PDB file of C-alpha atoms and ligand atoms in Angstrom:
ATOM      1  CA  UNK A   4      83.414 110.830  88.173  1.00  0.00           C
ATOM      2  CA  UNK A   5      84.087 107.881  90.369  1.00  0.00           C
ATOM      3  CA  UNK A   6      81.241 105.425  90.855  1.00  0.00           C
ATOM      4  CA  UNK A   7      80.454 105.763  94.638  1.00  0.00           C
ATOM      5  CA  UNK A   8      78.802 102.328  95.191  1.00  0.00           C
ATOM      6  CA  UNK A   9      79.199  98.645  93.884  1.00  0.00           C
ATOM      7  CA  UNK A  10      76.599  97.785  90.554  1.00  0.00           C
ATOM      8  CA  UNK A  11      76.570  93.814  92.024  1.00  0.00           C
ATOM      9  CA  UNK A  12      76.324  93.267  95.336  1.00  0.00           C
ATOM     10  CA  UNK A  13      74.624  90.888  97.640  1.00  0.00           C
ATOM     11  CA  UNK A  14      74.310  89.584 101.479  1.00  0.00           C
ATOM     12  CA  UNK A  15      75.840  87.027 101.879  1.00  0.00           C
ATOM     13  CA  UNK A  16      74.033  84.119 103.270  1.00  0.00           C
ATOM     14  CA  UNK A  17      76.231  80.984 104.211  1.00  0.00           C
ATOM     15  CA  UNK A  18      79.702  80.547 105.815  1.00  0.00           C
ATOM     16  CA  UNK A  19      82.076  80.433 102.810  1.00  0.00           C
ATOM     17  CA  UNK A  20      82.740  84.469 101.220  1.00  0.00           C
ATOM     18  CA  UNK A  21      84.974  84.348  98.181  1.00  0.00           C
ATOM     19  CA  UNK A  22      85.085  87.225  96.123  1.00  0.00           C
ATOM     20  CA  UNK A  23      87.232  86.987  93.229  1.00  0.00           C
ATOM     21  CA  UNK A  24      86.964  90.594  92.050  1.00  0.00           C
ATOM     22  CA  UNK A  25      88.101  92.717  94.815  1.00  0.00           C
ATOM     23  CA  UNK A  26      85.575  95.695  95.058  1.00  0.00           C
ATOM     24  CA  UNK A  27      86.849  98.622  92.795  1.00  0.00           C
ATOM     25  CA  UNK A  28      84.396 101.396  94.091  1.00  0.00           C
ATOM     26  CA  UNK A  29      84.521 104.625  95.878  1.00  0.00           C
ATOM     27  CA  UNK A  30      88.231 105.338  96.798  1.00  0.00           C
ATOM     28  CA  UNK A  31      88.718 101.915  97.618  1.00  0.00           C
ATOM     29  CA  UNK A  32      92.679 100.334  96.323  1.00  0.00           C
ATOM     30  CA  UNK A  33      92.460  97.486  95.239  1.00  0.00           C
ATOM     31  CA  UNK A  34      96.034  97.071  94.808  1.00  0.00           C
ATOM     32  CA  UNK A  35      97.325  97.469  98.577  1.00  0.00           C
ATOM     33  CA  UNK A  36      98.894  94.743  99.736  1.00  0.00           C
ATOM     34  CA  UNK A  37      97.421  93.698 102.634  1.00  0.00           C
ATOM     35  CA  UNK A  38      93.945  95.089 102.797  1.00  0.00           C
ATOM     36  CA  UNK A  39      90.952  93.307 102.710  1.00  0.00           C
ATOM     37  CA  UNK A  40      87.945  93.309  99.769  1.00  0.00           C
ATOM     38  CA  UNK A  41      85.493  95.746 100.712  1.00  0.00           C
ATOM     39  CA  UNK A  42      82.794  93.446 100.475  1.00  0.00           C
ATOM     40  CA  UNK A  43      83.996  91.681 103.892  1.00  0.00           C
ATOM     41  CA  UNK A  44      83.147  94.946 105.781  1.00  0.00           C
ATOM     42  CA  UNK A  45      79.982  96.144 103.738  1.00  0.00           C
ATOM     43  CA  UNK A  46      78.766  92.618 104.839  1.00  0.00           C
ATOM     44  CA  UNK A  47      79.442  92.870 108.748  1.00  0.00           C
ATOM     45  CA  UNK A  48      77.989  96.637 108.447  1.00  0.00           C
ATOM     46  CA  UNK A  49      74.622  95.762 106.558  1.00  0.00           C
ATOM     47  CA  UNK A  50      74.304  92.724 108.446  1.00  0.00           C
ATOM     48  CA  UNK A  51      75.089  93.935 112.279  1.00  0.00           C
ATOM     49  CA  UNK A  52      74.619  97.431 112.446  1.00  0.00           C
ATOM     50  CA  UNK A  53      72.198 100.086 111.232  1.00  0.00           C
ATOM     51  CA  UNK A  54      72.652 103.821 110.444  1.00  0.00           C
ATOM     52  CA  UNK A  55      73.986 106.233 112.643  1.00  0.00           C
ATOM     53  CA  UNK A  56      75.238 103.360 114.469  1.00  0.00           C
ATOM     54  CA  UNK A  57      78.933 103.664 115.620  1.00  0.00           C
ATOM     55  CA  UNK A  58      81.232 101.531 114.075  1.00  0.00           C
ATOM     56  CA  UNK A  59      85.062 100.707 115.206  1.00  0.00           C
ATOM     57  CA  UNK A  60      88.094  99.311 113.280  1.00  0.00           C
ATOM     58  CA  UNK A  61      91.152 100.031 115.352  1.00  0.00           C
ATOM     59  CA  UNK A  62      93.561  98.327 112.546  1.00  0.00           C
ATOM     60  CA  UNK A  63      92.048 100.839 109.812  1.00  0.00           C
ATOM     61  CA  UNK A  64      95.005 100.539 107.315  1.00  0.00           C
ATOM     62  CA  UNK A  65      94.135 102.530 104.290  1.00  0.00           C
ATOM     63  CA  UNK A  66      90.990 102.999 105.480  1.00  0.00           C
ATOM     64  CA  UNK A  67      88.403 100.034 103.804  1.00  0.00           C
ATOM     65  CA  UNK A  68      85.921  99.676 106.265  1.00  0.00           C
ATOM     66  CA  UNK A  69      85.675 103.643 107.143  1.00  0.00           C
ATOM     67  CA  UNK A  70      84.858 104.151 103.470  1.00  0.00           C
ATOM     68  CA  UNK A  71      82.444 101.797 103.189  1.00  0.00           C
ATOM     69  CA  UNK A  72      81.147 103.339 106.961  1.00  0.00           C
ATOM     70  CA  UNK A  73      80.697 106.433 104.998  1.00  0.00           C
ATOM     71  CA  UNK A  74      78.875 105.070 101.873  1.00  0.00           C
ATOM     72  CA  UNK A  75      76.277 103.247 104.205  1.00  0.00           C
ATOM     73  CA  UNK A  76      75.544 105.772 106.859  1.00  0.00           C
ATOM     74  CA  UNK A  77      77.309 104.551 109.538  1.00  0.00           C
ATOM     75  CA  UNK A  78      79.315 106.968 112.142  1.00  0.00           C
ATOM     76  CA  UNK A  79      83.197 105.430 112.447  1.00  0.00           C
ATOM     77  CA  UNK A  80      85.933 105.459 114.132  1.00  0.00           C
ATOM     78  CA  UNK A  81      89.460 104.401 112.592  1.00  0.00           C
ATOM     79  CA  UNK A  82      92.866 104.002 113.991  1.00  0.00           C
ATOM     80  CA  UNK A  83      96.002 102.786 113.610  1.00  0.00           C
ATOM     81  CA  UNK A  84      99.738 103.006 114.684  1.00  0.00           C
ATOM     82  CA  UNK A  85     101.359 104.017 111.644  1.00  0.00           C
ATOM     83  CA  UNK A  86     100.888 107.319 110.668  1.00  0.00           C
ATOM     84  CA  UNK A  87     100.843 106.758 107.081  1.00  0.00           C
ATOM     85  CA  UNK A  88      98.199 104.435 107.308  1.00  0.00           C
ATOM     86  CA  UNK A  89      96.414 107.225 109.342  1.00  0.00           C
ATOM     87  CA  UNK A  90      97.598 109.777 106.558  1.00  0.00           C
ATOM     88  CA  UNK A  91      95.928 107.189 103.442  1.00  0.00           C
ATOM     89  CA  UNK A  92      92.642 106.694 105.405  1.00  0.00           C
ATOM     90  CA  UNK A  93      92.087 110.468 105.881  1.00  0.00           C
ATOM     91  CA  UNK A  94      92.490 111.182 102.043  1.00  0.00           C
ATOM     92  CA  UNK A  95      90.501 107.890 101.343  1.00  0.00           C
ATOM     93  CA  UNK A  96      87.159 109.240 103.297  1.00  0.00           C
ATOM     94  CA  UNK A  97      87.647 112.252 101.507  1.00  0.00           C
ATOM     95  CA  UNK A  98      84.505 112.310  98.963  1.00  0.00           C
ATOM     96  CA  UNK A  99      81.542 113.500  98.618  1.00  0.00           C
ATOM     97  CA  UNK A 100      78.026 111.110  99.446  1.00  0.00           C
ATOM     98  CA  UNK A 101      74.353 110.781  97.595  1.00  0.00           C
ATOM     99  CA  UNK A 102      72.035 113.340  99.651  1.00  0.00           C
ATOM    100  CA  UNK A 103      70.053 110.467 100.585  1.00  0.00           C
ATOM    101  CA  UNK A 104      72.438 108.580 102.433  1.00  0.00           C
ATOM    102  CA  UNK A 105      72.694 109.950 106.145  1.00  0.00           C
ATOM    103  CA  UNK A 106      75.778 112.349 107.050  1.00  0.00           C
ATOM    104  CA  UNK A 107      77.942 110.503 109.697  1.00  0.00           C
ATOM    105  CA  UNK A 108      81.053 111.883 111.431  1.00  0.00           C
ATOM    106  CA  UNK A 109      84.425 109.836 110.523  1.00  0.00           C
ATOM    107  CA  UNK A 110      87.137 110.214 112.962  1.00  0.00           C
ATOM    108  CA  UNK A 111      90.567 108.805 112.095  1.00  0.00           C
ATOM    109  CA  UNK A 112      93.780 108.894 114.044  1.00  0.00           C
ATOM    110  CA  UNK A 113      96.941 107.467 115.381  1.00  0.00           C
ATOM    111  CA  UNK A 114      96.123 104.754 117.900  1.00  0.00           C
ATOM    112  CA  UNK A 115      96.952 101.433 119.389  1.00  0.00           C
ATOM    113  CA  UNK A 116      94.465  98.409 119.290  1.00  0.00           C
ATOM    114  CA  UNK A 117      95.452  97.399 122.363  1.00  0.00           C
ATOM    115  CA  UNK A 118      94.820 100.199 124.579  1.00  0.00           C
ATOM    116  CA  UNK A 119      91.722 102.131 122.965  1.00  0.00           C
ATOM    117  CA  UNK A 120      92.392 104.688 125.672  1.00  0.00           C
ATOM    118  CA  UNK A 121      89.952 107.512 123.842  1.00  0.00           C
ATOM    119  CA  UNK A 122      86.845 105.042 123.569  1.00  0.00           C
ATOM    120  CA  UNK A 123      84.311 104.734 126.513  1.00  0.00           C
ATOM    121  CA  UNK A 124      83.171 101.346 127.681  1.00  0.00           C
ATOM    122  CA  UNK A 125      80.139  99.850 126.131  1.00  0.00           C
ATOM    123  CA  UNK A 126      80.118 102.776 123.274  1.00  0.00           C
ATOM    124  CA  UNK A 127      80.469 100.937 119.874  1.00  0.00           C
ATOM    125  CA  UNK A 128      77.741  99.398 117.978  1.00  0.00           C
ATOM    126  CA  UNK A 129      80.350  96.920 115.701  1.00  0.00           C
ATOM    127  CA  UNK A 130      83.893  96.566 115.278  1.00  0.00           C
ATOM    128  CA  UNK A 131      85.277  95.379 111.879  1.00  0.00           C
ATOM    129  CA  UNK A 132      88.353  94.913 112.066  1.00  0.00           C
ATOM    130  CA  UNK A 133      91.587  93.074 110.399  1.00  0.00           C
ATOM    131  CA  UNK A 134      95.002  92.591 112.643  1.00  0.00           C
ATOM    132  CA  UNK A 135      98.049  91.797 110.827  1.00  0.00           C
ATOM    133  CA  UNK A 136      98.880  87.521 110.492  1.00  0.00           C
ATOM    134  CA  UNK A 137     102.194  87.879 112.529  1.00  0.00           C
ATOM    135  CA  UNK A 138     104.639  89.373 110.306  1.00  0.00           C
ATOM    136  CA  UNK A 139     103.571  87.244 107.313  1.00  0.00           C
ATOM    137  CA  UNK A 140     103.281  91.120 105.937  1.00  0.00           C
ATOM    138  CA  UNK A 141     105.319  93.704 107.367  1.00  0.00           C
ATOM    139  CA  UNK A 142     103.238  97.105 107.682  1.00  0.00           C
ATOM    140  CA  UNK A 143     106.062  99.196 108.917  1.00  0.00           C
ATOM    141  CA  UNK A 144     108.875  97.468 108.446  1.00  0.00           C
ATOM    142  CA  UNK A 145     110.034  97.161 111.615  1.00  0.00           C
ATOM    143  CA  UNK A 146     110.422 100.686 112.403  1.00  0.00           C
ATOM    144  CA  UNK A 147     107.117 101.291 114.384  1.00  0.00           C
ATOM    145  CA  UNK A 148     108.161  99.376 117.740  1.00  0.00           C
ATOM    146  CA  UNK A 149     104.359  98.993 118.806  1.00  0.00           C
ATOM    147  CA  UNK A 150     103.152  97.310 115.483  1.00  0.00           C
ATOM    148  CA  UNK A 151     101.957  93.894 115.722  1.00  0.00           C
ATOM    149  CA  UNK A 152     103.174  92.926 112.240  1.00  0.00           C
ATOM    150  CA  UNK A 153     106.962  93.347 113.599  1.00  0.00           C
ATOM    151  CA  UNK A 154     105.875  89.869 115.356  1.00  0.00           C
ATOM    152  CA  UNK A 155     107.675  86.972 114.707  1.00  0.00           C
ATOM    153  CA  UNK A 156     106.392  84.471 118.100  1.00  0.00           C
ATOM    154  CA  UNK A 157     103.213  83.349 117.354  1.00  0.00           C
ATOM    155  CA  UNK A 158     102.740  82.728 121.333  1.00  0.00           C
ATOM    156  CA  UNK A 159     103.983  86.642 121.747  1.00  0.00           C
ATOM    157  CA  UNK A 160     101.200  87.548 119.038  1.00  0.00           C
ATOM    158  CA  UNK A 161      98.392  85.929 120.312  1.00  0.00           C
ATOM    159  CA  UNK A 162      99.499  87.209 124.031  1.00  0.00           C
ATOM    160  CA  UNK A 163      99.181  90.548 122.546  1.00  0.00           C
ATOM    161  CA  UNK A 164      96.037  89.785 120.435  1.00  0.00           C
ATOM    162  CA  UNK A 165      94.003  88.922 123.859  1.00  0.00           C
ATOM    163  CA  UNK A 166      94.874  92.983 124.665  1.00  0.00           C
ATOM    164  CA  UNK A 167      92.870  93.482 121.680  1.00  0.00           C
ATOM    165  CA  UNK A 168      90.378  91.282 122.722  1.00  0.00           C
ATOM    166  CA  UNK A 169      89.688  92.875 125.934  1.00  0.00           C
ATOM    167  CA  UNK A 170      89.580  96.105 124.373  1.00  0.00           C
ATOM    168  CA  UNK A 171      87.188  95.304 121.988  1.00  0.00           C
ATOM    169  CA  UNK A 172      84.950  93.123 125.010  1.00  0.00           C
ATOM    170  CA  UNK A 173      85.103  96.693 127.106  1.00  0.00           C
ATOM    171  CA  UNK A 174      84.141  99.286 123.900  1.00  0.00           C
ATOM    172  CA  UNK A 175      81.518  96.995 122.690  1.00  0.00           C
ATOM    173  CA  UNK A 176      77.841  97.258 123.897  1.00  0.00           C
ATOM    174  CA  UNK A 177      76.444  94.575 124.806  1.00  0.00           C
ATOM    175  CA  UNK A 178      74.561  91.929 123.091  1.00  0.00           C
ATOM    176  CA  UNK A 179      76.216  93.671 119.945  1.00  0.00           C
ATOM    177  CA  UNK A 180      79.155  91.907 117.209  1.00  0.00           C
ATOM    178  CA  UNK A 181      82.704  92.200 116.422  1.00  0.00           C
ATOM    179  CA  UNK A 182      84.159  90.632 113.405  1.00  0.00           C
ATOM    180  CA  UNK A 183      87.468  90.257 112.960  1.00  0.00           C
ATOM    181  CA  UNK A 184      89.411  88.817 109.628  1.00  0.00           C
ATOM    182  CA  UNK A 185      92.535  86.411 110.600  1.00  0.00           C
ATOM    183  CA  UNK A 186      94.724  83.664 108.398  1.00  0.00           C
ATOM    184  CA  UNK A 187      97.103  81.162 109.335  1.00  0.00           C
ATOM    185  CA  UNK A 188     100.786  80.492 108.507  1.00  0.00           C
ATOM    186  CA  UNK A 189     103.360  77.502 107.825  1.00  0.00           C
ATOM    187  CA  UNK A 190     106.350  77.262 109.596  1.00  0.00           C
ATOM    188  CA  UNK A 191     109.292  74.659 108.818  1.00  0.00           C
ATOM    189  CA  UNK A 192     106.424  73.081 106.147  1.00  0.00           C
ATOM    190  CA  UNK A 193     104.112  72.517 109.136  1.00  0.00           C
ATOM    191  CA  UNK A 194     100.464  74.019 109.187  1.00  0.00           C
ATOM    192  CA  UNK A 195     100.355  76.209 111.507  1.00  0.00           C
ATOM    193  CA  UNK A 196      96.655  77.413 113.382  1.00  0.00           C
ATOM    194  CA  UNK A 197      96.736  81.408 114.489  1.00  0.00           C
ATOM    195  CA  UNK A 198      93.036  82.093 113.677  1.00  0.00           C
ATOM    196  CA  UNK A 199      92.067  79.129 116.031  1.00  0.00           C
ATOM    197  CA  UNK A 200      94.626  80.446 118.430  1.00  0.00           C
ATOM    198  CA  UNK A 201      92.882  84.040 118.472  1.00  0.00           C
ATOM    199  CA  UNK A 202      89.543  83.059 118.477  1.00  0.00           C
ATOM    200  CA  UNK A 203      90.084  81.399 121.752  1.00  0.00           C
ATOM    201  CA  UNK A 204      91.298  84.581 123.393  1.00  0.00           C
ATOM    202  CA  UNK A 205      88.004  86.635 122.025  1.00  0.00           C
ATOM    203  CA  UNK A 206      86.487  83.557 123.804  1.00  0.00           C
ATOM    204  CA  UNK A 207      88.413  83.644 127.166  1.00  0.00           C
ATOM    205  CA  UNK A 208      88.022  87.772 127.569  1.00  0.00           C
ATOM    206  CA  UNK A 209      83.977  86.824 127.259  1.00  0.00           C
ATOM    207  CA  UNK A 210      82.575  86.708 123.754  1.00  0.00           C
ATOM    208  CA  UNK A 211      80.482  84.668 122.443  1.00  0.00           C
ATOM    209  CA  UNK A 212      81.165  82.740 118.897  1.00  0.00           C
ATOM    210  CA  UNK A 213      78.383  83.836 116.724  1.00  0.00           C
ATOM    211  CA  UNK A 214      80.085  82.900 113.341  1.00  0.00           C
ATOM    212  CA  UNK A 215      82.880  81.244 111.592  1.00  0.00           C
ATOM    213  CA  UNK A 216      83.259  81.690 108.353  1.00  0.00           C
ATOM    214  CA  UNK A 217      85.583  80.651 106.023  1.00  0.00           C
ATOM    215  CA  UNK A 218      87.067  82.985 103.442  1.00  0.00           C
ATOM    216  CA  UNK A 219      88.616  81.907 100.230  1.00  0.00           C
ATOM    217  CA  UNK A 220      91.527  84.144  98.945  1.00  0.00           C
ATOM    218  CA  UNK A 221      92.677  85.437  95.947  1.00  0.00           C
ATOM    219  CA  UNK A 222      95.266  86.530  93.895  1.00  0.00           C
ATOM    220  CA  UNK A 223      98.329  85.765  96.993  1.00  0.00           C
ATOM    221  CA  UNK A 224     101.021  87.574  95.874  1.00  0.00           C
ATOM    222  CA  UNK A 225     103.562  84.783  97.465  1.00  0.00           C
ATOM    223  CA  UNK A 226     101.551  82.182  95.105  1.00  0.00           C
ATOM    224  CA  UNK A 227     104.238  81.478  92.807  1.00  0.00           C
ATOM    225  CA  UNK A 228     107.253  81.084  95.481  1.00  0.00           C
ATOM    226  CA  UNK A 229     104.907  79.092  97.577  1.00  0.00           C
ATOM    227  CA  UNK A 230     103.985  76.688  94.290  1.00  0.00           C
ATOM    228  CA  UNK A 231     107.676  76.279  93.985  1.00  0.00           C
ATOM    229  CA  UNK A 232     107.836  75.268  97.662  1.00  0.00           C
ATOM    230  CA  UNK A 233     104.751  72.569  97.304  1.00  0.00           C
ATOM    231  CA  UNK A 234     106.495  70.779  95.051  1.00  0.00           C
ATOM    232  CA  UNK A 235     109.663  70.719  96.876  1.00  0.00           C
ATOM    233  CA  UNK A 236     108.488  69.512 100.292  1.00  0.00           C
ATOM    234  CA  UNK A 237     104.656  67.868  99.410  1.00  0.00           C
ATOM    235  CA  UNK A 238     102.634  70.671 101.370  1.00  0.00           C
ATOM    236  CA  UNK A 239      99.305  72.424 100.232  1.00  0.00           C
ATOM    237  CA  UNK A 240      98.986  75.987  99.975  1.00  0.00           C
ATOM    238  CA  UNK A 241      96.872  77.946 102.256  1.00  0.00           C
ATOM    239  CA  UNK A 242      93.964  79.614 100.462  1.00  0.00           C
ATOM    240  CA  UNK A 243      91.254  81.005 103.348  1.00  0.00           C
ATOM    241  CA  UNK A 244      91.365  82.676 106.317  1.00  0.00           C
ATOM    242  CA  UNK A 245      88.679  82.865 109.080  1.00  0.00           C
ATOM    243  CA  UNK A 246      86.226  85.489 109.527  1.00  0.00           C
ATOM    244  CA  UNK A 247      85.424  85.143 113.450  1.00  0.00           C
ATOM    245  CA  UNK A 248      82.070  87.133 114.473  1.00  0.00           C
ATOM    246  CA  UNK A 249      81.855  87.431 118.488  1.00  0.00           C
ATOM    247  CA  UNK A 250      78.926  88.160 120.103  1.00  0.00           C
ATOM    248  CA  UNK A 251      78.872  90.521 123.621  1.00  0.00           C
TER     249      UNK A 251
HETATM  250  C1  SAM B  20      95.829  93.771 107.724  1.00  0.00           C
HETATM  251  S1  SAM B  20      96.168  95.491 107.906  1.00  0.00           S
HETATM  252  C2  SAM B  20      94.551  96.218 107.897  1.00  0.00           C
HETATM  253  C3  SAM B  20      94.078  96.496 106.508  1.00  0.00           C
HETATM  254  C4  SAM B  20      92.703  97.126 106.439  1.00  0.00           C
HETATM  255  N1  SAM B  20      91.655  96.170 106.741  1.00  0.00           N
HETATM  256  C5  SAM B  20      92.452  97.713 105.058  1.00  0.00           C
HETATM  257  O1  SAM B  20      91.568  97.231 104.349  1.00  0.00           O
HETATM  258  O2  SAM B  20      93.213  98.608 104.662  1.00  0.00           O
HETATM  259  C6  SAM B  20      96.637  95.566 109.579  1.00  0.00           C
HETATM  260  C7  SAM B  20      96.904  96.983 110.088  1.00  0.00           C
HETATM  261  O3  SAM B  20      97.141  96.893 111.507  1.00  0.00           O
HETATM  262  C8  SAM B  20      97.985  97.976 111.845  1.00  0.00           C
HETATM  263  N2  SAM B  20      98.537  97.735 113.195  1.00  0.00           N
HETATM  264  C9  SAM B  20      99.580  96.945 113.566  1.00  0.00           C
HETATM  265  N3  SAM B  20      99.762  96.988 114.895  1.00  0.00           N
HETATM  266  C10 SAM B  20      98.810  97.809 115.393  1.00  0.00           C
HETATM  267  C11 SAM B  20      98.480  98.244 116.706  1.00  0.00           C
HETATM  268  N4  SAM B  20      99.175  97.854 117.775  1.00  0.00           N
HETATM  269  N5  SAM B  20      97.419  99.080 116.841  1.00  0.00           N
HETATM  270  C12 SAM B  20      96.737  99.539 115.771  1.00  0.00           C
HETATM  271  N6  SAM B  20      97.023  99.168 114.493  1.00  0.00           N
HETATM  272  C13 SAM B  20      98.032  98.303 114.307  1.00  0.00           C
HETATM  273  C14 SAM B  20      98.993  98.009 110.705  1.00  0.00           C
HETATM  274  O4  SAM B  20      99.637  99.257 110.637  1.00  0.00           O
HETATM  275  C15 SAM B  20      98.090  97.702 109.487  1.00  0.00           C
HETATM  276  O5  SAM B  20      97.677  98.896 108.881  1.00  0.00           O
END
């Protein structure tokens, strides 16, 4: 019997989220590279939406925030342009809920962030969602022309990422949030911003910068190449990303 909700968990209340113990619950995977802790989502959906509510990640992966849609109520819609991500989400919302949590419909299919051609103007109640940092990870490895994480240019990236910002300004209603997870990179040994970078483009397309927030991260899987490399050329290894949440 799989325990369908997490024994600790609480709001958080300040701009720094670290969560060492990626949540284990439901059919979440804690072991996919790539995906983020399930308490990032179950915060943006407790915190800006309410049941029944329609919620929107258009970069589902394996599915995270539609399975924590599920546990808490909320109606969802997922995509994303590989397939197989598609295929993993579908079996990962497949489980049975607690009678007393409402019955939502979750729709999941192949789709592309930047033109959310099947989603009406001012229909979604929150998007949670989690682009790929460049190609820092590859999703498909470079077979799926249209995905983002086959992105080397950082300016090409964050030309695309202000698609996805429009998108997400024209499906949201207003006065309601968006939250979207992003991390940086180094290049040559040099810091370099993308988070920044995207959060301007939310900004230019018409949001409004509700929240910043600063996540800590855990358990990098390029930790011990990148210690090898701090020693070698004096640099500091990145350890947070940015948790951006726009306003309509
Ligand atoms: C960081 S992962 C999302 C992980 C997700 N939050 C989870 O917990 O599983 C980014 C996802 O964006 C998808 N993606 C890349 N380009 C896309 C595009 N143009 N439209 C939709 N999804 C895209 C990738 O296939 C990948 O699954």
């Amino acid at each position: 019997m799989i325990k369908l909700q997490p024994e600790k968990f609480e709001l958080e209340t300040t701009t720094v989220w670290s969560f060492p113990e990626r949540g284990k619950w439901a059919t979440h995977q804690p072991n996919f590279r790539g995906n983020w802790a399930p308490q990032i989502p179950r915060n943006l959906i407790l915190r800006y939406s309410k049941p029944k509510d329609l919620v929107l990640d258009q970069m589902c992966g394996c599915g995270t925030t539609l399975i924590e849609c599920k546990l808490t109520g909320r109606n969802a819609i997922g995509l994303d342009i590989n397939p197989k991500m598609v295929e993993m989400t579908k079996n990962n919302v497949k489980f049975d809920i607690d009678e007393d949590i409402p019955k939502t419909e979750i729709l999941v299919e192949v789709g592309d962030a930047r033109n959310l051609k099947d989603v009406k103007d001012n229909s979604v109640d929150l998007i949670a969602t989690h682009p790929p940092y460049v190609d820092i990870i590859k999703y498909s490895d470079g077979k799926i022309e249209r995905d983002l994480s086959n992105i080397h240019n950082i300016d090409k990236f964050c030309e695309e990422m202000e698609k996805v910002a429009s998108e997400c300004f024209r499906v949201l209603k207003p006065k309601k949030y968006c939250g979207i997870l992003i991390g940086d990179t180094r290049r040559k040994t040099y810091f370099t911003p993308i988070a920044y970078r995207i959060m301007q483009k939310f900004i230019e397309v018409g949001f409004k910068l509700k929240e910043d927030i600063i996540k800590q991260q855990w358990n990098c899987e390029t930790t011990p190449y990148w210690t090898e490399k701090l020693k070698e050329y004096n640099f500091l290894l990145i350890m947070h990303e940015h948790l951006f949440v726009f306003e309509k």
